[in-house]
Coordinates of C-alpha atoms in Angstrom, one line a residue:
M5 CA 34.9 -136.7 -23.2
Q6 CA 33.4 -136.4 -19.8
R7 CA 31.0 -138.9 -18.2
H8 CA 28.0 -137.9 -16.1
Y9 CA 29.5 -139.5 -13.0
L10 CA 32.1 -136.7 -12.7
G11 CA 29.6 -134.0 -11.9
L12 CA 27.9 -136.3 -9.4
T13 CA 31.2 -137.1 -7.8
A14 CA 31.9 -133.5 -7.2
A15 CA 28.4 -132.9 -5.7
V16 CA 28.7 -135.9 -3.4
A17 CA 32.2 -134.9 -2.3
A18 CA 30.9 -131.5 -1.4
L19 CA 28.6 -133.2 1.1
G20 CA 31.5 -135.2 2.5
M21 CA 29.9 -138.5 1.4
A22 CA 31.9 -139.8 -1.5
A23 CA 34.1 -142.2 0.4
S24 CA 31.3 -144.4 1.6
L25 CA 29.1 -145.0 -1.4
S26 CA 30.3 -148.5 -2.4
G27 CA 28.1 -151.4 -1.5
C28 CA 25.0 -149.6 -0.2
G29 CA 21.9 -151.7 0.0
T30 CA 21.7 -155.5 0.4
G31 CA 24.0 -158.3 -0.3
S32 CA 26.5 -160.0 2.1
A33 CA 26.1 -157.1 4.5
A34 CA 26.9 -159.2 7.6
G35 CA 29.1 -162.1 8.7
D36 CA 32.3 -163.4 7.2
V37 CA 32.5 -163.7 3.4
T38 CA 34.9 -165.6 1.2
L39 CA 35.2 -164.3 -2.4
K40 CA 36.1 -166.8 -5.0
L41 CA 38.3 -165.1 -7.6
V42 CA 39.4 -166.6 -11.0
A43 CA 41.9 -164.8 -13.1
A44 CA 44.0 -165.2 -16.2
D45 CA 47.8 -165.7 -16.1
Y46 CA 49.8 -163.0 -17.9
G47 CA 53.1 -164.6 -17.1
N48 CA 55.1 -167.0 -19.2
S49 CA 56.7 -168.9 -16.3
A50 CA 56.3 -169.6 -12.6
A51 CA 58.7 -166.8 -11.9
N52 CA 56.3 -164.1 -13.3
S53 CA 53.0 -165.8 -12.8
S54 CA 50.1 -163.4 -12.2
K55 CA 49.2 -165.5 -9.1
K56 CA 51.9 -163.6 -7.2
Y57 CA 50.1 -160.4 -7.9
W58 CA 46.7 -161.7 -6.9
D59 CA 48.0 -163.4 -3.8
E60 CA 49.7 -160.3 -2.5
L61 CA 46.6 -158.1 -3.4
A62 CA 44.3 -160.5 -1.6
R63 CA 46.5 -160.5 1.5
N64 CA 46.7 -156.7 1.6
F65 CA 42.9 -156.4 1.0
E66 CA 42.1 -158.9 3.8
A67 CA 44.3 -157.0 6.2
S68 CA 42.3 -153.9 5.8
H69 CA 38.8 -155.5 5.3
K70 CA 38.1 -157.7 8.3
G71 CA 35.6 -160.4 7.6
I72 CA 36.3 -160.8 3.9
K73 CA 38.6 -163.5 2.6
V74 CA 39.7 -163.9 -1.1
D75 CA 40.3 -167.4 -2.6
V76 CA 42.5 -166.9 -5.7
N77 CA 42.7 -169.3 -8.6
V78 CA 44.8 -168.4 -11.7
Y79 CA 44.6 -170.3 -15.0
S80 CA 46.4 -169.9 -18.3
W81 CA 44.7 -167.8 -21.0
K82 CA 44.2 -171.0 -22.9
D83 CA 42.0 -172.3 -20.1
V84 CA 40.5 -169.5 -18.1
D85 CA 37.5 -168.6 -20.2
R86 CA 36.5 -172.3 -20.5
K87 CA 37.0 -172.8 -16.7
V88 CA 34.7 -169.9 -15.8
A89 CA 32.1 -171.1 -18.4
E90 CA 32.1 -174.6 -16.8
M91 CA 31.8 -173.1 -13.3
V92 CA 28.8 -171.0 -14.3
K93 CA 27.2 -173.9 -16.1
K94 CA 27.5 -176.1 -13.0
G95 CA 25.9 -173.3 -10.8
Q96 CA 29.3 -172.7 -9.2
A97 CA 30.1 -169.2 -10.6
P98 CA 33.0 -167.4 -9.0
D99 CA 32.3 -164.1 -7.3
I100 CA 34.9 -162.4 -9.5
A101 CA 36.3 -163.4 -12.9
Q102 CA 39.1 -161.7 -14.8
I103 CA 38.7 -163.0 -18.3
G104 CA 38.4 -162.0 -22.0
A105 CA 34.7 -161.2 -22.4
Y106 CA 31.7 -160.3 -20.4
A107 CA 28.7 -159.8 -22.8
D108 CA 27.3 -163.4 -22.7
Y109 CA 27.1 -163.3 -18.9
A110 CA 25.6 -159.8 -18.9
K111 CA 23.0 -160.9 -21.4
A112 CA 22.1 -163.9 -19.2
G113 CA 21.6 -161.6 -16.2
K114 CA 24.4 -163.2 -14.2
L115 CA 26.5 -160.1 -13.5
Y116 CA 26.3 -157.1 -11.3
S117 CA 26.4 -153.8 -13.1
A118 CA 29.2 -151.3 -12.3
D119 CA 26.5 -149.1 -10.6
D120 CA 25.6 -152.0 -8.3
M121 CA 29.2 -152.5 -7.1
L122 CA 31.5 -149.5 -7.4
A123 CA 32.0 -146.3 -5.5
I124 CA 31.3 -143.4 -7.7
R125 CA 34.9 -142.2 -7.5
T126 CA 36.0 -145.7 -8.8
Q127 CA 33.5 -145.8 -11.7
A128 CA 34.2 -142.2 -12.8
N129 CA 38.0 -142.9 -12.9
F130 CA 37.8 -145.4 -15.8
L131 CA 39.1 -144.0 -19.1
P132 CA 35.8 -143.1 -21.0
R133 CA 36.5 -145.3 -24.1
L134 CA 37.1 -148.3 -21.9
A135 CA 34.0 -147.7 -19.8
D136 CA 32.0 -147.4 -22.9
A137 CA 33.5 -150.6 -24.3
G138 CA 32.4 -152.4 -21.1
Q139 CA 28.7 -151.7 -21.8
Y140 CA 26.0 -154.2 -22.7
N141 CA 22.7 -152.5 -23.6
Q142 CA 24.0 -149.1 -22.4
T143 CA 24.8 -150.5 -18.9
Q144 CA 28.4 -151.2 -17.8
Y145 CA 29.0 -154.7 -16.7
G146 CA 32.5 -155.3 -17.9
L147 CA 35.1 -153.5 -15.8
P148 CA 38.3 -152.9 -17.8
F149 CA 41.3 -154.6 -16.1
V150 CA 44.2 -153.8 -18.3
A151 CA 44.6 -152.5 -21.8
S152 CA 47.1 -152.1 -24.6
T153 CA 47.3 -150.2 -27.9
R154 CA 49.1 -150.8 -31.1
L155 CA 51.7 -148.8 -32.9
L156 CA 53.7 -149.5 -36.1
F157 CA 57.1 -150.9 -35.1
Y158 CA 60.2 -150.7 -37.3
N159 CA 63.8 -151.9 -37.1
K160 CA 65.7 -148.7 -36.6
K161 CA 69.0 -150.2 -37.6
Y162 CA 67.6 -151.3 -41.0
F163 CA 65.9 -147.9 -41.6
S164 CA 69.1 -146.0 -40.7
K165 CA 71.3 -148.0 -42.9
A166 CA 68.9 -147.6 -45.8
G167 CA 68.4 -143.9 -45.2
L168 CA 64.7 -144.3 -44.6
A169 CA 62.4 -142.2 -42.5
A170 CA 59.7 -143.7 -40.3
P171 CA 56.5 -144.3 -42.4
K172 CA 53.6 -141.9 -42.1
T173 CA 51.4 -143.2 -44.9
W174 CA 50.5 -146.4 -46.6
D175 CA 52.6 -145.4 -49.6
D176 CA 55.5 -144.9 -47.3
I177 CA 55.1 -148.4 -46.0
R178 CA 55.1 -149.8 -49.5
D179 CA 58.1 -147.7 -50.7
D180 CA 60.1 -148.5 -47.5
A181 CA 59.3 -152.2 -47.9
V182 CA 60.6 -152.2 -51.5
V183 CA 63.9 -150.8 -50.3
L184 CA 64.1 -153.3 -47.4
K185 CA 63.5 -156.2 -49.7
Q186 CA 66.2 -155.0 -52.0
R187 CA 68.6 -155.0 -49.0
G188 CA 67.7 -158.6 -48.1
V189 CA 65.3 -158.2 -45.2
T190 CA 63.3 -161.4 -44.9
Y191 CA 60.0 -159.8 -44.0
P192 CA 60.0 -156.2 -45.2
F193 CA 56.5 -155.9 -43.7
A194 CA 55.2 -158.8 -41.6
L195 CA 51.4 -159.2 -42.1
P196 CA 50.0 -161.8 -39.8
L197 CA 46.6 -162.8 -41.0
G198 CA 46.7 -166.3 -39.7
Q199 CA 44.2 -167.6 -37.3
E200 CA 45.9 -166.8 -34.0
E201 CA 44.9 -163.1 -33.8
S202 CA 44.2 -161.8 -37.3
Q203 CA 41.1 -160.0 -36.0
A204 CA 43.5 -157.5 -34.4
E205 CA 45.7 -157.1 -37.5
T206 CA 42.6 -156.7 -39.6
M207 CA 41.1 -154.0 -37.3
M208 CA 44.3 -152.0 -37.3
W209 CA 44.3 -151.8 -41.1
L210 CA 40.5 -151.1 -41.3
L211 CA 40.9 -148.2 -38.9
S212 CA 43.8 -146.7 -40.8
G213 CA 41.7 -146.9 -43.9
G214 CA 38.9 -144.9 -42.4
G215 CA 36.7 -147.9 -41.7
G216 CA 36.2 -150.5 -38.9
Y217 CA 34.1 -153.4 -37.8
T218 CA 31.1 -151.3 -37.0
D219 CA 29.5 -148.0 -38.1
D220 CA 28.7 -144.9 -36.1
V221 CA 25.6 -146.5 -34.4
G222 CA 27.4 -149.7 -33.6
S223 CA 26.0 -152.0 -36.3
Y224 CA 28.4 -154.3 -38.2
D225 CA 29.8 -152.7 -41.4
I226 CA 32.5 -155.2 -42.2
D227 CA 32.2 -155.0 -46.0
S228 CA 31.9 -151.2 -46.2
P229 CA 33.5 -149.5 -49.3
E230 CA 36.3 -148.2 -47.0
N231 CA 37.2 -151.7 -45.7
V232 CA 37.1 -153.2 -49.2
K233 CA 39.5 -150.5 -50.5
T234 CA 41.8 -151.2 -47.6
F235 CA 42.2 -154.8 -48.4
D236 CA 42.4 -154.1 -52.1
W237 CA 45.4 -151.9 -51.3
L238 CA 47.0 -154.4 -49.1
K239 CA 46.7 -157.2 -51.7
A240 CA 47.9 -155.0 -54.6
N241 CA 50.7 -153.0 -52.9
L242 CA 52.2 -155.4 -50.3
V243 CA 51.2 -159.0 -50.9
D244 CA 51.2 -159.2 -54.7
K245 CA 54.5 -157.3 -54.8
G246 CA 56.1 -159.9 -52.6
L247 CA 56.8 -157.4 -49.7
V248 CA 55.4 -159.5 -46.9
G249 CA 58.0 -162.2 -46.6
P250 CA 58.2 -165.9 -47.3
V251 CA 55.1 -167.0 -45.4
A252 CA 51.7 -166.2 -46.9
P253 CA 49.8 -163.8 -44.6
G254 CA 47.0 -166.3 -44.1
K255 CA 49.5 -168.8 -42.7
L256 CA 51.4 -166.3 -40.6
D257 CA 50.4 -166.1 -36.9
R258 CA 51.2 -163.1 -34.7
A259 CA 53.6 -165.1 -32.5
Q260 CA 55.6 -166.1 -35.6
A261 CA 55.7 -162.5 -36.8
F262 CA 56.8 -161.2 -33.4
D263 CA 59.5 -163.9 -33.1
A264 CA 60.8 -162.9 -36.5
F265 CA 60.9 -159.3 -35.4
T266 CA 62.8 -160.0 -32.3
S267 CA 65.2 -162.1 -34.3
G268 CA 66.0 -159.2 -36.7
K269 CA 64.2 -160.6 -39.7
V270 CA 61.4 -158.0 -40.0
G271 CA 61.5 -154.5 -41.2
M272 CA 58.1 -153.3 -40.1
L273 CA 55.0 -154.7 -38.4
N274 CA 52.2 -153.7 -36.1
G275 CA 53.0 -154.3 -32.4
H276 CA 52.1 -153.8 -28.8
P277 CA 54.0 -152.9 -25.6
T278 CA 55.2 -156.3 -24.7
L279 CA 56.9 -156.8 -28.1
M280 CA 58.9 -153.6 -27.5
Q281 CA 60.6 -155.0 -24.4
E282 CA 61.2 -158.5 -25.9
A283 CA 62.8 -157.0 -29.0
E284 CA 65.1 -154.6 -27.0
Q285 CA 66.1 -157.5 -24.8
K286 CA 67.4 -159.3 -27.9
G287 CA 69.3 -156.2 -29.2
V288 CA 66.8 -155.0 -31.8
Q289 CA 66.6 -151.2 -31.9
V290 CA 62.8 -150.5 -32.0
G291 CA 61.2 -147.4 -33.6
M292 CA 57.5 -146.8 -33.0
V293 CA 55.1 -144.5 -34.7
P294 CA 51.3 -144.1 -34.9
L295 CA 49.7 -146.4 -37.5
P296 CA 50.2 -144.9 -40.9
G297 CA 47.0 -144.1 -42.8
I298 CA 46.1 -143.2 -46.4
N299 CA 47.2 -139.6 -46.1
G300 CA 49.0 -139.5 -42.8
P301 CA 49.2 -141.0 -39.3
T302 CA 45.9 -142.6 -38.1
E303 CA 44.3 -140.4 -35.4
G304 CA 42.9 -143.3 -33.4
S305 CA 44.8 -146.6 -32.7
M306 CA 43.3 -150.0 -32.0
G307 CA 42.9 -150.7 -28.3
V308 CA 42.5 -154.1 -26.6
A309 CA 41.2 -154.6 -23.1
D310 CA 40.7 -157.5 -20.8
W311 CA 37.8 -157.5 -18.4
I312 CA 36.9 -158.2 -14.8
M313 CA 33.4 -158.7 -13.5
G314 CA 31.3 -159.6 -10.5
F315 CA 28.8 -162.5 -10.5
K316 CA 25.5 -162.3 -8.7
Q317 CA 25.1 -166.0 -7.8
N318 CA 26.5 -165.9 -4.2
N319 CA 24.9 -162.6 -3.3
H320 CA 28.3 -161.0 -2.4
R321 CA 27.7 -157.7 -4.0
E322 CA 28.9 -155.5 -1.2
A323 CA 32.1 -157.5 -0.6
I324 CA 32.8 -157.6 -4.3
G325 CA 32.4 -153.9 -4.5
K326 CA 34.8 -153.3 -1.7
F327 CA 37.4 -155.5 -3.4
F328 CA 37.0 -153.7 -6.7
D329 CA 37.3 -150.3 -5.0
Y330 CA 40.6 -151.5 -3.5
M331 CA 41.9 -153.2 -6.6
F332 CA 41.4 -150.1 -8.7
E333 CA 43.5 -147.9 -6.4
D334 CA 46.5 -146.4 -8.4
K335 CA 49.2 -148.5 -6.6
N336 CA 47.5 -151.7 -7.6
V337 CA 46.6 -150.8 -11.1
V338 CA 50.1 -149.5 -11.8
A339 CA 51.8 -152.5 -10.2
F340 CA 50.0 -155.0 -12.6
A341 CA 50.5 -152.8 -15.7
D342 CA 54.1 -152.3 -14.8
E343 CA 54.8 -156.0 -14.3
Y344 CA 53.5 -157.0 -17.8
D345 CA 54.2 -153.9 -19.9
L346 CA 50.5 -153.2 -20.2
L347 CA 48.5 -150.0 -19.8
P348 CA 46.4 -148.8 -16.9
V349 CA 42.7 -148.4 -17.3
T350 CA 42.0 -145.4 -15.1
D351 CA 42.7 -141.7 -15.5
S352 CA 44.6 -141.3 -12.3
A353 CA 46.9 -144.4 -12.8
S354 CA 47.6 -143.2 -16.4
E355 CA 48.7 -139.9 -15.0
V356 CA 51.0 -141.6 -12.6
M357 CA 52.7 -143.6 -15.4
E358 CA 52.9 -140.6 -17.7
T359 CA 54.8 -138.6 -15.1
D360 CA 57.1 -141.4 -14.0
A361 CA 60.4 -141.4 -15.9
K362 CA 60.7 -145.2 -15.7
H363 CA 57.6 -145.6 -17.8
K364 CA 58.9 -143.3 -20.6
P365 CA 59.0 -146.2 -23.1
L366 CA 55.2 -146.6 -22.7
R367 CA 54.3 -143.0 -23.2
K368 CA 53.5 -143.3 -26.9
F369 CA 51.1 -146.2 -26.1
L370 CA 49.6 -144.2 -23.2
E371 CA 49.0 -141.2 -25.5
A372 CA 47.2 -143.5 -28.0
L373 CA 44.9 -145.2 -25.5
P374 CA 42.3 -142.4 -24.8
N375 CA 41.4 -142.2 -28.5
S376 CA 41.6 -145.9 -29.3
E377 CA 38.9 -148.0 -30.8
F378 CA 38.0 -151.4 -29.2
Y379 CA 36.5 -154.6 -30.5
P380 CA 32.7 -154.5 -30.3
V381 CA 32.9 -156.8 -27.2
G382 CA 29.5 -155.5 -26.0
K383 CA 27.9 -157.7 -28.7
T384 CA 27.3 -161.3 -27.8
S385 CA 27.8 -162.0 -31.5
W386 CA 31.3 -160.7 -31.4
A387 CA 32.9 -164.1 -30.4
R388 CA 31.4 -165.8 -33.5
T389 CA 32.3 -162.8 -35.7
S390 CA 35.8 -162.8 -34.5
E391 CA 36.2 -166.5 -35.3
L392 CA 34.9 -165.9 -38.8
I393 CA 37.5 -163.1 -39.3
K394 CA 40.3 -165.3 -38.1
Q395 CA 39.2 -168.2 -40.3
N396 CA 38.7 -166.3 -43.5
I397 CA 40.5 -163.0 -43.7
G398 CA 43.8 -164.4 -45.0
K399 CA 41.9 -165.6 -48.1
A400 CA 41.3 -162.0 -49.0
V401 CA 44.9 -161.4 -50.0
E402 CA 45.6 -164.8 -51.5
P403 CA 46.6 -165.0 -55.2
G404 CA 43.3 -164.7 -57.1
G405 CA 41.5 -163.8 -53.8
S406 CA 38.7 -161.3 -53.7
P407 CA 38.8 -158.8 -50.8
A408 CA 35.2 -157.7 -51.5
G409 CA 34.0 -161.3 -51.7
V410 CA 35.7 -162.4 -48.5
L411 CA 34.6 -159.4 -46.5
A412 CA 31.0 -159.9 -47.8
E413 CA 31.1 -163.5 -46.6
I414 CA 32.3 -162.5 -43.1
A415 CA 29.6 -159.7 -43.0
R416 CA 26.9 -162.3 -43.8
G417 CA 28.1 -164.5 -41.0
A418 CA 28.3 -161.5 -38.6
A419 CA 24.7 -160.6 -39.5
A420 CA 23.6 -164.2 -38.9
A421 CA 25.3 -164.2 -35.5
E422 CA 23.6 -160.9 -34.6
D423 CA 20.2 -162.2 -35.7
A424 CA 20.7 -165.3 -33.5
E425 CA 21.2 -163.3 -30.3

């Protein structure tokens, strides 16, 4: 999939002008500027806090961009979205925010578009699926910061001892889980549909069943026949057969499931790159395959992206654009992705990681990223819809539960949230 910017980039380059397109026009063109940057912390301790990355990036940027300073503030993921919302409400919006969602701010007219800020070469370098996911009303406001994809993880030691091959289909998952249960594995297949991040687990299963949260034109389609069939299968073939472990899926959070996997209590589960490293550090031999589907491996995985954006309030468009053009250089994109076992969001940085031997463990995730499907984050109704999924989807596989009924209830809530926009 090629974007229209690529042809334009070539034309401009032929004229020898591509390097100077960022920040043309008005907005902080003269005098010293201090950019206020708020970002999320991807670390789990002071030793690997994201603040180290941002502080070094800011110092290096300032050294090559005289007259522009960057004031960095990093908050935990629990707090960062709320902090930015409070700042915006008080009329003290940061210039740059690296957070989980952008659509509400784009709808309110508070953000610069990518066209307003970025050099063409920077904008054209985003992976197309990610650039598309950053659009609100067909205009890109959300710049992808980092991404990850999901694969099915399995405990290679358990599979080898049981003489099992890696699953390719749903029936393989069920049959392998039966054997693992017989051999005493606590969670033959861990199915976290608790409130922590069940919107992710749900989307993975919907995609592998040929469905998803939206239809081909981007409208919600949560209770589609394909989605109902997927949860009917999950309930009948994994949950009702006692193949998902001692904790009911609706009570099992992702963190619990991941901890159980790294402790050697799980045979299979859907996972992301960080889990791979954590499991191997604890001696768990990890196998990874594309998400199994009804008749074979799923062609497209689920992707997740976090976003960075530029706010208009302080009229620092040009300086923001220069910072983004610098930030999205390969060395900076790769450095952050490498630190936290995440995936780069640009074509060129992806190529760097794909050809570097030290990133070999991430290659399966990198291969899955270009064809991944993302949450419908361009909808301002998505935040409410996501909460409805997290609060209710576990009920679909409870004893006596109705997948069709639960999905229909979520669909009605999504439609109401959409109508309220």
